[in-house]
Amino acid sequence: MRIELEKRPKVSTLFSVLSPFIAFALTIVFGGIMFALLGKNPVTALYSFFVEPLSEVWSLHELAIKAAPLILIGVGLSVCFRSNNWNIGAEGQFIMGAIAGSILPVVFYDWQSPVVLPLMMLFGMIGGALFAAVPAFLKAHMNTNEILTSLMLVYVAQLFLDWLVRGPWRNPQGMNFPETRTFGADAILPEMIASGRTHWGFAFAIVAAVLVWFMMRYTLRGFEITVLGQSARAGRFAGFSSRKMIWFSMLFSGALAGLAGIAEVSGAIQQLRPVISPGYGFTAIIVAFLGRLNPLGIVAAGLVLALTYLGGEAAQLSIGVSERVTRVFQGLLLFFVLSCDTLIHYRIRLVWERFAATKTEEAH
Amino acid sequence: MPVKGQTASGPLLAVSNLTKLFGSFTACNAINLQIEPGEIHALLGENGAGKSTLVKMLFGVLAPTAGEIAWNGEIVRITSPSDARKLGIGMVFQHFSLFEALTVAENIALSMDRNVSLARVAEEASHLSRVYGLPLDPKAHVADLSVGERQRIEIVRALLQNPQLIILDEPTSVLTPQEADRLFETLFKLKSEGRSVLYISHRLEEVQRLCDRATVLRHGRVTGACDPRAETPASLARMMVGSEVAVVTPEGTNTRGDVQLEARHLSVPARTPFAVSLKNICLKVRAGEVLAIAGVAGNGQSELFDALSGEYPVADDKAIQIRRNPVGSRNINARRLMGAGFVPEERHGHAAVSTLSLSDNLVLARNQSDRRAFLGGGFLKIIRQGAVKAATKRVAEAMDVRKSGEDPPAGSLSGGNLQKFIVGRELDRQPAVLVVNQPTWGVDAGAASRIRQALVDLAKAGSAVLVISQDLDEIFEVATEIAVISEGRLSDPYPARELSREKIGLLMGGMYGKTEGAGAAHAH
């Protein structure tokens, strides 16, 4: 017996819709096997991982808080990935956005004004975009590989934040803890709904998703992104510049990652600490692909991946497994998402016997 | 060299009911074919007729869906090219599989047994190349060789296996007439040794000159088996195309107008190590004229197109002029706005994006030239799908583009239909200047004649048309003036009526001077 991949004559619409669901189902199955191997009852474990966090109002708010940065970053990355630019450093741009946005509440903490918050958001976007400008410049003008440069800059950002909160930006009244001042009231992103902690970052994420969806679907800019992503040569024929697209897509995704960073800090943490992200910038890559690089799909995918964070925390408490389970689930999910995409272009056939032998017998 | 293990009678290769499906598409449908020992057998057909699929099954690259292959009377299963070689089948592909950075001998050694030394390979190869009149230097690097020489490597590589059957896939499509003549001599020598040749082509004259028998394919089926010498080119074409091919009519007095497209001492350095630099190219195309640029592939055609289209602008503004505007440093859209249209050689990934719909591919080329019609919403630049779809429909109807559905992806169209759309996309704008690179490359005869006629008509209507082509038949059909490009240099233009094929062949080989008259070129 052998397994054959047969190219479909046409891209299967059915499987381009189904593939994320199949991937999610396979992740659950293999997650269950993993729990069983760890000696836990897979059903209760999966229940506490995926269902319990959805059963209470406060945990739904937590889900929205965690989904907000994932969606914001994922939407920005979708533009990048669609244009064939591989920004892997959103985590770094997230951190630099958070730092740039925190300049006002940390350095100029006396200044209380309603414009502080909008300015913080703007600074956050600029900070993220400037940090993404480094790999953009290197790719556009030095022909370096942006995957490597953007990834390496993540560590630069992480260590820079670490140095800031232990050094110049450390709270003078903070008992030597590596933290900045807590933000003033004017610098805190308010809650959206009365029932819980969900801040306006979630609204930013939804608005960004809808706007990018509109851009990709209806405008010449979206068309340019698609064309250059499919074929740089055809883009050149259309009069589009790959180099300008490197700049646009990197700055755009950097700005959204930066906005996610400052929204997270201002809305959820309300100060800077050595670590402000559980890897949102990397998880957002999975979000972008699980959402099929479609901004609306990314909203759904962001909620699913946010659930893996919550589930990891819940599973740690209720069944006593390491929170690294979260990473395992995210890894499984990415793996299955990418491999299920094969089904869109190929159909799988099991061949039990070589056809030629049977055909010859028939002929006799 | 003697031919090994040949049985006395019966066909060397007999194929019966060979079928290949790709999904629901039938590439080959119950093909029957017999090749006798010592014959040159032609496999004729348009692009997409199933010729390549058939020979890939014979050479073990593709597995047949049904049917059987008999070799010397025994039914065999060929599951890989090495199986095929062991049987005694050698193949020379249309697209060569050679490593440019390696030498000739190294490339040949790669397809041989591992335990043969490089020196022996080189020795055998140079022996064979002498015997068969295929001059080759085993130590030369492939990157430095012409396409004809590269083809010789492939042939020698196939001959080293001492095959009984050699399959050649469109071998002359890349050769000058003189190089092709040499290839034919080699093939006759192989035939005289009792070897068989399966010769794939769509060039009717060649097939008549060379082949003993011909099998004609159309839409994956055998539509004829004949002695090509007993047929006329027209009757062979009918079998291939299924209907009479319309004859392009270039006659009629074109009134020559002003110069619409001009290159003045255009020189462009090579962008990559394997590109060709353009050297001091001067050309003028007047309104009402079709200037055809002949030449063997890889002599600067694509570089010339890049410079003329503005995809890669040049430093000197005055080096290229469109309707008297210096545009050398302007980009492609600026040139389109001056009334120029462009059709590149490569359809997929250059002239069109295969995964995008036809209407999107219309926007691809016309997003600036037709922005008033196609874009709305001010700075948002929203694409007006209604206007674009209407224009797409207009183009498809004008050029008779056969497609599945209203607005299918470009990749789902056959080469000929997509090319008709790509050319029609420009014609729909009625460009004052049209630059076309290989307008009918890999296109079936019906679509080709339609496209050529459209080019001729455009010139008659008063536009300046520049056609870059490797196909001499095409050039003589459409051109009013002909120039030849060789190694990045362009010859003087000649009126199409005064130029013979021999003269073009000589010019292609680089034998040109700034002299008048055909005789003088021989003196160089």
Short mmCIF file of N, CA and C in Angstrom, two decimals, chain A residues 6-10 214 217-221 223 226-227 230-240 347 354-357 359-360 363-364, chain B residues 23-24 64-66 68 77 79 306 311-312 332-333 336 342 344 349-351 353 355-356 360 363-365 367-368 375 380-383 425:
data_model
loop_
_atom_site.label_atom_id
_atom_site.label_comp_id
_atom_site.label_asym_id
_atom_site.label_seq_id
_atom_site.Cartn_x
_atom_site.Cartn_y
_atom_site.Cartn_z
N GLU A 6 -2.48 13.47 -5.19
CA GLU A 6 -2.83 13.75 -6.57
C GLU A 6 -3.28 15.20 -6.66
N LYS A 7 -2.65 15.93 -7.53
CA LYS A 7 -2.97 17.36 -7.62
C LYS A 7 -4.41 17.54 -8.11
N ARG A 8 -5.13 18.38 -7.42
CA ARG A 8 -6.51 18.65 -7.85
C ARG A 8 -6.47 19.53 -9.08
N PRO A 9 -7.42 19.33 -9.99
CA PRO A 9 -7.46 20.21 -11.17
C PRO A 9 -7.76 21.65 -10.74
N LYS A 10 -8.59 21.78 -9.71
CA LYS A 10 -8.91 23.13 -9.23
C LYS A 10 -8.72 23.18 -7.72
N PHE A 214 -11.32 45.23 4.25
CA PHE A 214 -11.81 46.11 3.20
C PHE A 214 -10.69 46.46 2.21
N ARG A 217 -9.78 43.54 -0.01
CA ARG A 217 -10.82 43.06 -0.91
C ARG A 217 -11.18 44.06 -2.00
N TYR A 218 -11.15 45.34 -1.67
CA TYR A 218 -11.73 46.30 -2.60
C TYR A 218 -10.74 47.29 -3.21
N THR A 219 -9.60 47.50 -2.62
CA THR A 219 -8.78 48.62 -3.08
C THR A 219 -7.59 48.17 -3.93
N LEU A 220 -7.06 49.13 -4.66
CA LEU A 220 -5.89 48.86 -5.50
C LEU A 220 -4.70 48.47 -4.63
N ARG A 221 -4.62 49.06 -3.43
CA ARG A 221 -3.51 48.72 -2.54
C ARG A 221 -3.54 47.24 -2.17
N PHE A 223 -4.88 44.91 -3.91
CA PHE A 223 -4.54 44.19 -5.14
C PHE A 223 -3.02 44.15 -5.32
N THR A 226 -1.51 41.58 -3.04
CA THR A 226 -1.73 40.22 -3.54
C THR A 226 -0.81 39.91 -4.72
N VAL A 227 -0.75 40.85 -5.67
CA VAL A 227 0.04 40.60 -6.88
C VAL A 227 1.51 40.43 -6.53
N GLN A 230 2.26 37.14 -5.02
CA GLN A 230 2.20 35.99 -5.92
C GLN A 230 3.40 35.98 -6.87
N SER A 231 3.74 37.14 -7.38
CA SER A 231 4.84 37.19 -8.35
C SER A 231 5.40 38.60 -8.42
N ALA A 232 6.64 38.74 -7.98
CA ALA A 232 7.26 40.06 -8.00
C ALA A 232 7.38 40.55 -9.44
N ARG A 233 7.59 39.61 -10.35
CA ARG A 233 7.79 40.00 -11.75
C ARG A 233 6.50 40.56 -12.34
N ALA A 234 5.38 39.90 -12.04
CA ALA A 234 4.10 40.41 -12.52
C ALA A 234 3.80 41.76 -11.87
N GLY A 235 4.20 41.92 -10.61
CA GLY A 235 4.02 43.20 -9.93
C GLY A 235 4.79 44.31 -10.62
N ARG A 236 6.00 43.99 -11.02
CA ARG A 236 6.80 44.98 -11.74
C ARG A 236 6.14 45.35 -13.06
N PHE A 237 5.57 44.34 -13.72
CA PHE A 237 4.87 44.59 -14.98
C PHE A 237 3.66 45.51 -14.75
N ALA A 238 3.03 45.37 -13.58
CA ALA A 238 1.88 46.21 -13.27
C ALA A 238 2.32 47.60 -12.81
N GLY A 239 3.62 47.80 -12.68
CA GLY A 239 4.12 49.09 -12.24
C GLY A 239 4.20 49.21 -10.72
N PHE A 240 4.08 48.07 -10.01
CA PHE A 240 4.20 48.11 -8.55
C PHE A 240 5.66 47.86 -8.18
N ARG A 347 -5.48 15.82 -3.55
CA ARG A 347 -6.35 14.84 -2.91
C ARG A 347 -5.49 13.64 -2.57
N ARG A 354 -0.56 -2.06 -7.16
CA ARG A 354 -0.15 -1.36 -8.37
C ARG A 354 -1.16 -1.64 -9.46
N PHE A 355 -1.62 -0.57 -10.11
CA PHE A 355 -2.71 -0.74 -11.06
C PHE A 355 -2.29 -1.58 -12.26
N ALA A 356 -1.06 -1.42 -12.70
CA ALA A 356 -0.67 -1.98 -13.99
C ALA A 356 -0.83 -3.49 -14.01
N ALA A 357 -0.50 -4.12 -12.87
CA ALA A 357 -0.61 -5.57 -12.81
C ALA A 357 -2.04 -6.01 -13.05
N LYS A 359 -4.43 -4.38 -14.51
CA LYS A 359 -4.86 -4.06 -15.87
C LYS A 359 -4.41 -5.12 -16.86
N THR A 360 -3.18 -5.59 -16.69
CA THR A 360 -2.67 -6.59 -17.62
C THR A 360 -3.49 -7.85 -17.52
N ALA A 363 -6.60 -7.67 -19.39
CA ALA A 363 -6.43 -7.69 -20.83
C ALA A 363 -6.36 -9.11 -21.37
N HIS A 364 -5.88 -10.04 -20.53
CA HIS A 364 -5.73 -11.41 -21.03
C HIS A 364 -7.05 -12.14 -21.17
N GLY B 23 -6.37 14.26 -12.63
CA GLY B 23 -7.67 14.59 -12.07
C GLY B 23 -8.73 14.18 -13.06
N SER B 24 -9.58 15.11 -13.47
CA SER B 24 -10.62 14.75 -14.42
C SER B 24 -10.19 15.07 -15.85
N PRO B 64 1.41 5.73 -16.35
CA PRO B 64 0.15 5.77 -17.09
C PRO B 64 -1.02 5.37 -16.19
N THR B 65 -2.21 5.89 -16.52
CA THR B 65 -3.41 5.51 -15.78
C THR B 65 -3.93 4.17 -16.31
N ALA B 66 -3.76 3.95 -17.59
CA ALA B 66 -4.19 2.67 -18.16
C ALA B 66 -3.41 2.44 -19.45
N GLU B 68 -0.83 -0.20 -22.08
CA GLU B 68 0.44 -0.90 -21.91
C GLU B 68 1.47 -0.52 -22.97
N ARG B 77 6.97 -2.51 -17.82
CA ARG B 77 6.50 -1.41 -16.99
C ARG B 77 7.69 -0.49 -16.72
N THR B 79 8.98 2.41 -14.76
CA THR B 79 8.57 3.21 -13.59
C THR B 79 9.52 4.36 -13.31
N ASP B 306 12.75 44.43 -21.47
CA ASP B 306 12.75 45.09 -20.15
C ASP B 306 13.06 46.57 -20.28
N GLU B 311 10.24 48.26 -17.38
CA GLU B 311 10.26 47.47 -16.15
C GLU B 311 11.61 47.64 -15.47
N TYR B 312 12.65 47.76 -16.27
CA TYR B 312 13.96 48.15 -15.75
C TYR B 312 14.40 49.39 -16.52
N ILE B 332 7.17 51.79 -16.23
CA ILE B 332 6.29 51.18 -17.24
C ILE B 332 4.95 51.90 -17.32
N ASN B 333 4.42 52.34 -16.18
CA ASN B 333 3.11 52.99 -16.23
C ASN B 333 3.18 54.36 -16.88
N ARG B 336 3.01 53.62 -20.41
CA ARG B 336 1.65 53.25 -20.83
C ARG B 336 0.79 54.49 -20.99
N PHE B 342 2.37 46.74 -23.68
CA PHE B 342 3.47 45.77 -23.63
C PHE B 342 2.94 44.37 -23.39
N PRO B 344 4.74 40.80 -22.44
CA PRO B 344 5.99 40.06 -22.19
C PRO B 344 5.91 38.63 -22.68
N GLY B 349 3.08 34.47 -14.24
CA GLY B 349 3.98 35.11 -13.29
C GLY B 349 4.68 36.33 -13.85
N HIS B 350 4.31 36.75 -15.08
CA HIS B 350 4.87 38.00 -15.59
C HIS B 350 3.75 38.80 -16.26
N ALA B 351 3.23 38.27 -17.36
CA ALA B 351 2.12 38.96 -18.01
C ALA B 351 0.82 38.75 -17.25
N VAL B 353 -0.97 36.75 -13.47
CA VAL B 353 -0.82 35.96 -12.25
C VAL B 353 -1.83 34.83 -12.35
N THR B 355 -3.11 32.59 -10.43
CA THR B 355 -4.15 32.32 -9.43
C THR B 355 -5.23 33.39 -9.44
N LEU B 356 -4.98 34.53 -10.05
CA LEU B 356 -5.97 35.61 -10.04
C LEU B 356 -6.91 35.47 -11.24
N ASP B 360 -8.97 40.50 -12.64
CA ASP B 360 -7.84 41.00 -11.88
C ASP B 360 -6.62 41.17 -12.77
N VAL B 363 -6.74 44.38 -14.55
CA VAL B 363 -6.30 45.49 -13.70
C VAL B 363 -4.77 45.51 -13.62
N LEU B 364 -4.19 44.31 -13.67
CA LEU B 364 -2.73 44.19 -13.57
C LEU B 364 -2.04 45.12 -14.57
N ALA B 365 -2.47 45.06 -15.82
CA ALA B 365 -1.77 45.82 -16.85
C ALA B 365 -2.32 47.23 -16.99
N ASN B 367 -3.95 49.30 -14.51
CA ASN B 367 -4.40 49.99 -13.30
C ASN B 367 -4.10 51.49 -13.33
N GLN B 368 -3.14 51.93 -14.12
CA GLN B 368 -2.90 53.37 -14.23
C GLN B 368 -3.46 53.94 -15.53
N LEU B 375 -10.87 52.89 -11.37
CA LEU B 375 -10.68 53.18 -9.95
C LEU B 375 -11.65 54.26 -9.51
N LEU B 380 -8.78 56.33 -1.79
CA LEU B 380 -8.91 54.92 -1.42
C LEU B 380 -8.61 54.01 -2.61
N LYS B 381 -8.79 54.54 -3.82
CA LYS B 381 -8.55 53.76 -5.05
C LYS B 381 -9.28 52.42 -5.01
N ILE B 382 -10.57 52.50 -4.88
CA ILE B 382 -11.38 51.28 -4.87
C ILE B 382 -11.53 50.79 -6.32
N ILE B 383 -11.28 49.51 -6.52
CA ILE B 383 -11.38 48.95 -7.87
C ILE B 383 -12.86 48.79 -8.23
N ARG B 425 -5.96 42.38 -24.11
CA ARG B 425 -5.97 43.36 -23.02
C ARG B 425 -5.29 44.66 -23.46
#
